[in-house]
XYZ file of C-alpha atoms in Angstrom:
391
model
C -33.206 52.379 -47.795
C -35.050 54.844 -46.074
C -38.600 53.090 -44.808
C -41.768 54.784 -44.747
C -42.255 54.811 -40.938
C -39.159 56.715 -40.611
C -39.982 59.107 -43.301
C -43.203 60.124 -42.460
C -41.633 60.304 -38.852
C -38.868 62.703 -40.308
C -41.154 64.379 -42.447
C -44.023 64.765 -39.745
C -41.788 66.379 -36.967
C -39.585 69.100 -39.109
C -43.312 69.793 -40.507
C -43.755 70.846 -37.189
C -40.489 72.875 -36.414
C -40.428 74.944 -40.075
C -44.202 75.481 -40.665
C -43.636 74.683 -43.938
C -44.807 71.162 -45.175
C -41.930 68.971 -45.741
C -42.271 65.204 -48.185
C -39.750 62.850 -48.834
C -39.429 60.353 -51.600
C -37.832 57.048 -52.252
C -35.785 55.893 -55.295
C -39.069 55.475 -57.235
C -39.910 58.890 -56.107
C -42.945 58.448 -54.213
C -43.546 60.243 -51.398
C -43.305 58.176 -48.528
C -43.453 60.898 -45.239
C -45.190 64.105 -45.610
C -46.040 66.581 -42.835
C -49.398 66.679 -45.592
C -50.447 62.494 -45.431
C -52.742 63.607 -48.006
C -49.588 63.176 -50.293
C -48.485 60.144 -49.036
C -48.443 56.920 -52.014
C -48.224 60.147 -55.056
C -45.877 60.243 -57.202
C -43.628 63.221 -57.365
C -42.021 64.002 -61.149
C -39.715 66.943 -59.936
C -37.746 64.012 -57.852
C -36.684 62.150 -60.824
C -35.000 65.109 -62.387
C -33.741 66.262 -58.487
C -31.859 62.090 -58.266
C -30.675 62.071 -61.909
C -28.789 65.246 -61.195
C -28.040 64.710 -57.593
C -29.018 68.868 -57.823
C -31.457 71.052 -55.643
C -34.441 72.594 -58.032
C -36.717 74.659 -57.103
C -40.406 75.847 -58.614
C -42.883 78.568 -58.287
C -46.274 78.138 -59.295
C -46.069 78.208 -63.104
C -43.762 75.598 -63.043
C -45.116 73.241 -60.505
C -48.070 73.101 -62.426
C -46.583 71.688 -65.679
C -44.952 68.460 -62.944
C -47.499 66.216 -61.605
C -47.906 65.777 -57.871
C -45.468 68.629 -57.659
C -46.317 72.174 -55.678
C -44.228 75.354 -55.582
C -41.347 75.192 -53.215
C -38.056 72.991 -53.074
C -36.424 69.790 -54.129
C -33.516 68.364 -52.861
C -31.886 65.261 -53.227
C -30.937 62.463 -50.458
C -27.673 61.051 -51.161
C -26.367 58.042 -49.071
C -23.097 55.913 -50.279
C -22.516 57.978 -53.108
C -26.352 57.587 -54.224
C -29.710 59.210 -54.698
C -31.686 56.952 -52.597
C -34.929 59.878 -52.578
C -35.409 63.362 -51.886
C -36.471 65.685 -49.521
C -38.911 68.345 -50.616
C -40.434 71.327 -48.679
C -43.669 73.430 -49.762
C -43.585 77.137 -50.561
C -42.608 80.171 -52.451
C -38.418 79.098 -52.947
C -37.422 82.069 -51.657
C -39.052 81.801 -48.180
C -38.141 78.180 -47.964
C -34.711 77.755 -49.524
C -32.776 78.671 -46.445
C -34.501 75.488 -44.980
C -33.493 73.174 -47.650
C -29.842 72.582 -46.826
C -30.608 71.986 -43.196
C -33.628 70.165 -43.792
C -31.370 67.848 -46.533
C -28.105 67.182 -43.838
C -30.619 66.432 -41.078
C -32.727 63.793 -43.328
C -29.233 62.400 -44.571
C -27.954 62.104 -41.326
C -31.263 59.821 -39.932
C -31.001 58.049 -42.696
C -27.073 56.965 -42.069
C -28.535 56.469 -38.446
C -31.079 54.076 -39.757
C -28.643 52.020 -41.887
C -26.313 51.898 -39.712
C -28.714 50.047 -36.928
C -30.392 48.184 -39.488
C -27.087 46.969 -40.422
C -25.859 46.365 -36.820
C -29.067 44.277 -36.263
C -28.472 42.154 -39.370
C -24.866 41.656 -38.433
C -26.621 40.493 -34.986
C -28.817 38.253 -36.228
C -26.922 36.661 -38.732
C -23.762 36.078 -35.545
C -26.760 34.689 -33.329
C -28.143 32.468 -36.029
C -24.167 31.024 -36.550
C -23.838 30.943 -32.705
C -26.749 28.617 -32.504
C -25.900 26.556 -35.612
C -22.946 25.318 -34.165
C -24.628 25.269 -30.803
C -26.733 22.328 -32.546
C -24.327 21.094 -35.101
C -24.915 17.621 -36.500
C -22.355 16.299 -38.859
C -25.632 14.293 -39.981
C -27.580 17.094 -40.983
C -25.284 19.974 -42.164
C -21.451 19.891 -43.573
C -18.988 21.414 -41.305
C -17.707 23.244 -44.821
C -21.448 25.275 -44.994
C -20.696 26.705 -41.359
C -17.410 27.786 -42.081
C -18.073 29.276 -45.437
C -21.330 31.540 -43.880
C -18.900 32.589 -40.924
C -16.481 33.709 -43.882
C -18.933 35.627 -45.467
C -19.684 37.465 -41.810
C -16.092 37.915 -41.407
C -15.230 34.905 -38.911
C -12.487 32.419 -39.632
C -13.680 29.418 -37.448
C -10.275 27.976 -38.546
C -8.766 30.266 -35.920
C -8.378 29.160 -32.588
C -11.218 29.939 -30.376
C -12.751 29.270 -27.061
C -15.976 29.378 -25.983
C -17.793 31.109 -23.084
C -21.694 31.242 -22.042
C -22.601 33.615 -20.031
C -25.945 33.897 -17.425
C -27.129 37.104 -15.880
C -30.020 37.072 -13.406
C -31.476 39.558 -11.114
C -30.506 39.125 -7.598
C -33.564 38.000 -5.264
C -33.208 41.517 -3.152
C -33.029 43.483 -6.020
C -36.241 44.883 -8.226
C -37.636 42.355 -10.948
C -36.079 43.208 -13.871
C -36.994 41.841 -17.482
C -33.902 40.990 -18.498
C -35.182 41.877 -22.172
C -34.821 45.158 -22.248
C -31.434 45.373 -20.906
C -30.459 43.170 -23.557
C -28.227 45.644 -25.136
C -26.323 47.105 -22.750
C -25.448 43.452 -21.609
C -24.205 42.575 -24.828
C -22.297 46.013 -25.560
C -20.290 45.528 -22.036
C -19.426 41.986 -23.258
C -18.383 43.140 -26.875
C -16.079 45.469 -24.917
C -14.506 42.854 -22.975
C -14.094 40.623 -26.128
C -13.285 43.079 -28.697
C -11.665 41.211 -31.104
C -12.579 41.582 -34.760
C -13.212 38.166 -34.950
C -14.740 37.488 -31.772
C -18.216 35.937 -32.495
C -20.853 37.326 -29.483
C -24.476 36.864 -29.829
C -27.331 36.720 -27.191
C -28.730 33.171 -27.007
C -31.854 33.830 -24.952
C -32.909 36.504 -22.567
C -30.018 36.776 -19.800
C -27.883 34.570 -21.819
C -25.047 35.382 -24.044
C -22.434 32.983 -26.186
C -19.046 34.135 -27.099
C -16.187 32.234 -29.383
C -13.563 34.397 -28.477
C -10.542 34.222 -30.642
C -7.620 32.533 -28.403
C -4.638 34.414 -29.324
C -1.330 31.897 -30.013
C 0.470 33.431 -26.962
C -2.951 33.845 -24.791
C -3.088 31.352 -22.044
C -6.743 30.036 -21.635
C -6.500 31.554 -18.017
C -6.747 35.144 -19.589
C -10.194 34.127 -20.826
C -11.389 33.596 -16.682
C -10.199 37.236 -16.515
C -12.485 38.221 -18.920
C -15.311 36.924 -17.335
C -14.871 38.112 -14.097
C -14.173 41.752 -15.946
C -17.272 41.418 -17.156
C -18.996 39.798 -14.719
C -17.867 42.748 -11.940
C -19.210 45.520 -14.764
C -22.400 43.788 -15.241
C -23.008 44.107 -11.367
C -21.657 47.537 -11.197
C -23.487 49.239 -14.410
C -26.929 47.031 -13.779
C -27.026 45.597 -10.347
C -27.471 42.368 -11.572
C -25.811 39.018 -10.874
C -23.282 36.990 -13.689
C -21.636 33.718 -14.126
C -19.316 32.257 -16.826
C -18.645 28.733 -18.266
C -15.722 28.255 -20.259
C -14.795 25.351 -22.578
C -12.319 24.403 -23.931
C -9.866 25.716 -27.600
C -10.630 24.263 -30.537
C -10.056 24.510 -34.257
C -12.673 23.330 -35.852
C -16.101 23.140 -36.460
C -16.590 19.780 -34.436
C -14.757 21.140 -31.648
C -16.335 24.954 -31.374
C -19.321 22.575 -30.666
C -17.959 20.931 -27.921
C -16.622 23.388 -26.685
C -19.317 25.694 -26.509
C -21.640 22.123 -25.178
C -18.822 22.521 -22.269
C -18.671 25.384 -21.566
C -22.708 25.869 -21.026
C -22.421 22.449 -18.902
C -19.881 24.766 -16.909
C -22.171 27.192 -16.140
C -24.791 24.389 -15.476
C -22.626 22.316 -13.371
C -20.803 25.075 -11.515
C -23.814 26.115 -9.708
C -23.964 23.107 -7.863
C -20.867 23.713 -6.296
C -20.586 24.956 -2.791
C -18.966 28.218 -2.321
C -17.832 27.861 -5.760
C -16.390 30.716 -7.693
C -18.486 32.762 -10.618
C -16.503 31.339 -14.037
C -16.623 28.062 -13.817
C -13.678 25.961 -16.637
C -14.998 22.893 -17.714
C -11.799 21.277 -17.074
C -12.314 21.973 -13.308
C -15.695 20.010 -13.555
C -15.193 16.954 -16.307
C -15.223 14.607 -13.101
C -18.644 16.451 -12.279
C -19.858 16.168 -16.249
C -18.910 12.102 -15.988
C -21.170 11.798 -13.221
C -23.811 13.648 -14.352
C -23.850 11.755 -17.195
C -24.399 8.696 -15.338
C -27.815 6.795 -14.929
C -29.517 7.667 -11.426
C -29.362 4.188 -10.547
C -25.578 4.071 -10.678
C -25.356 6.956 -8.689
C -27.791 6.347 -5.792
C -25.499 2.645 -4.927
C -22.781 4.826 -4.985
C -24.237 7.264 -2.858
C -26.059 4.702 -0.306
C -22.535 2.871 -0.425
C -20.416 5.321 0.372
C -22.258 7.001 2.675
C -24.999 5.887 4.227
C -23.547 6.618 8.474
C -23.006 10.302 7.379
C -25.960 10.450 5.661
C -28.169 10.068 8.923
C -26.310 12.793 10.482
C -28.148 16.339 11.270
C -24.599 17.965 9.769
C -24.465 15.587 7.371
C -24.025 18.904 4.259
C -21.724 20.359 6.869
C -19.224 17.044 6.290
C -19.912 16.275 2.216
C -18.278 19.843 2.093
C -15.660 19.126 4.400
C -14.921 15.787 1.856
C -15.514 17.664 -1.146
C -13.177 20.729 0.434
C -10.110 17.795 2.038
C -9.538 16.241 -1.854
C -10.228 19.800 -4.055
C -7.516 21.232 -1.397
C -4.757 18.402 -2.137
C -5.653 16.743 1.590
C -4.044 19.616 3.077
C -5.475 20.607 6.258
C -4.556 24.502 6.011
C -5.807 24.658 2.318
C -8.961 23.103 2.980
C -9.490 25.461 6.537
C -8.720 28.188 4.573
C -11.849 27.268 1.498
C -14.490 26.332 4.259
C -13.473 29.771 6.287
C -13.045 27.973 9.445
C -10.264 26.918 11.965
C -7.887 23.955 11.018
C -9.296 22.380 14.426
C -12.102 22.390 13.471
C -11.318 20.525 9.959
C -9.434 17.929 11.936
C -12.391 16.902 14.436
C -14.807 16.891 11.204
C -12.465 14.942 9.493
C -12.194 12.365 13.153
C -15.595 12.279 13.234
C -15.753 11.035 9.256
C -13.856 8.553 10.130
C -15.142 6.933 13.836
C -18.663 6.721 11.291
C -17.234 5.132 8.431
C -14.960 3.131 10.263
C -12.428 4.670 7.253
C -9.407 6.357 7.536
C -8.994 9.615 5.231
C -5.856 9.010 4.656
C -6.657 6.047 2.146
C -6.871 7.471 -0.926
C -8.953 4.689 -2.136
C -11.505 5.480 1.041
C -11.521 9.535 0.061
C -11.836 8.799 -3.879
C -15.276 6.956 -3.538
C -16.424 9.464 -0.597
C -15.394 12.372 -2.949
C -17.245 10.931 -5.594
C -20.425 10.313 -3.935
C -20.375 13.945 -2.231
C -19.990 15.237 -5.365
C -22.978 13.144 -6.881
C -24.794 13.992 -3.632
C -24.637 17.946 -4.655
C -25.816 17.188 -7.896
C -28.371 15.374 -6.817
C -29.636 17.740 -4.387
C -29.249 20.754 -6.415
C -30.655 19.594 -9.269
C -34.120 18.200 -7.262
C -34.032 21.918 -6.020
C -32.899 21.011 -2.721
C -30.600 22.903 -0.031
């Protein structure tokens, strides 16, 4: 339980401190850390005795001699979960160096809960990451739904529970230092875990600056809590690290087939959501599922649409100016204060955009029919342009 880079580390530094050499042993009791790395790989016979007994012994000279690889001084035992895992033994006459012993003991004992305890944390990591991406990539073809949900049982995870899920990006603003987003890794994922704290929450980094969640959708939660969340923890990411965050959201689900999609929709959220104009930073896949059809539509499709709809406004110098004052008119219910009010501009100034839409179109607004296929083709125009890289 206790490895040998951490002994010898233990073992080397109180060494130091004491003046007195200090070894430890495993549950085989060799000595694996020794202020002395002369002693390092020998067995120790005194330790046996010392982890039967779970008792301190000590030996002066006489008696060390009779105990191979053992000198005068004392042994103590390491004791972790009720067990001896090794001991802890320090060089000298036993009277000068038992009043280190006890000290020397709770200190080793309490490293050694330390390193559990993070080994442990780092397995339970892995293991959540490893069932994040499973499902990330499920293929009923390949793996039975049944396999995923009895490994998430043995973590702890019901995936019968309703869930949602939520992937989360964090960059480094352009005016801000470079930043490898590597090494910040933890903190990112600890003010997330806070956030969504529930037992059975399942949160796991996916790649650097990228984090999954299937957060446990309470029966009387409303799936708007969830965009709450995110913006708590996208306003503590910016605060605690200075860097910048953005959420996609899916959709609930119940089973294995569905945590898939969901968590499919809610990273084509976060994809899709950054094509938007003045768009907001958590982006719910059932805001965009117009946006998904279209991306999902062949490039020839979309350019007819595009040349057909639009071609006059197009040729305009403004012409981004009025595909967001389209794309603002339909998300804002055709109501002229609504859509003044998400362009930040005066309602005049919406209604001569809107005239002069319509003296190049030779379309009136007003037609639903008209303002479906313009929508439709601004909409393809963003992610067109967004996706080549463009403005």
């Amino acid at each position: 339980m206790l490895s040998p880079s951490l002994a010898q580390e233990i073992a080397g530094d109180t060494s130091a401190v004491i003046g007195y050499n200090v070894l430890i042993t495993d549950a085989d009791a060799m000595v694996i850390g020794s202020g002395d790395r002369s002693r390092v790989g020998s067995f120790h016979e005194a330790s046996v005795e010392v982890m039967r007994t779970k008792e301190a012994a000590t030996h002066n000279a006489s008696q060390a001699q009779l105990l191979r690889g053992v000198r005068p001084g004392v042994t103590l035992p390491l004791v972790a979960g009720g067990q001896a895992v090794g001991t802890v033994g320090i060089t000298g006459t036993p009277a000068q160096v038992r009043r280190f012993g006890l000290l020397v003991k709770r200190q080793t004992e309490i490293l050694l809960r330390e390193s559990v305890m993070l080994r442990s944390r780092l397995l339970a990591e892995r293991a959540a990451e490893k069932l994040l991406t499973d499902l990330a990539s499920y293929d009923p073809q390949v793996i039975e739904a049944d396999s995923l949900v009895f490994r998430a049982a043995d973590l702890g995870f019901d995936l019968r529970l309703r869930r949602i899920a939520v992937a989360l990006e964090v960059t480094a603003p352009p005016s801000a230092p470079r930043r490898d987003l590597a090494l910040v890794r933890s903190e990112i994922l600890r003010t997330v875990r806070e956030v969504f704290a529930d037992p059975q929450d399942i949160v796991a980094a996916t790649a650097p600056g990228r984090v999954g969640v299937l957060h446990r959708l309470a029966s009387r939660r409303p799936v708007d809590s969830v965009t709450l969340d995110c913006r708590r923890i996208i306003d503590a990411i910016a605060a605690q690290d200075g860097l910048a965050a953005r959420a996609g959201i899916g959709e609930p689900a119940t089973t294995v087939d569905g945590l898939h999609d969901s968590y499919q929709d809610a990273c084509e959220a976060l994809r899709l959501g950054a094509r938007r104009p003045h768009g907001p930073l958590v982006h719910l896949i059932g805001e965009l599922r117009v946006h998904q059809l279209l991306s999902a539509v062949g490039h020839p499709a979309r350019t007819r649409l595009l040349d057909s709809a639009t071609a006059p406004l197009r040729d305009q110098p403004d012409w981004p100016t009025l595909r967001d004052t389209i794309t603002a008119w339909c998300e804002s219910g055709y109501n002229l204060v609504r859509t003044a009010a998400a362009l930040h501009i005066h309602r005049n100034t919406v209604v001569y955009r809107m005239n002069k839409i319509e003296q190049l179109t030779g379309r009136s607004l007003r037609d639903h029919h008209t303002t479906l296929a313009l929508y439709l083709a601004c909409l393809t125009d963003h992610l067109t342009t967004r996706s080549s890289g463009e403005a």
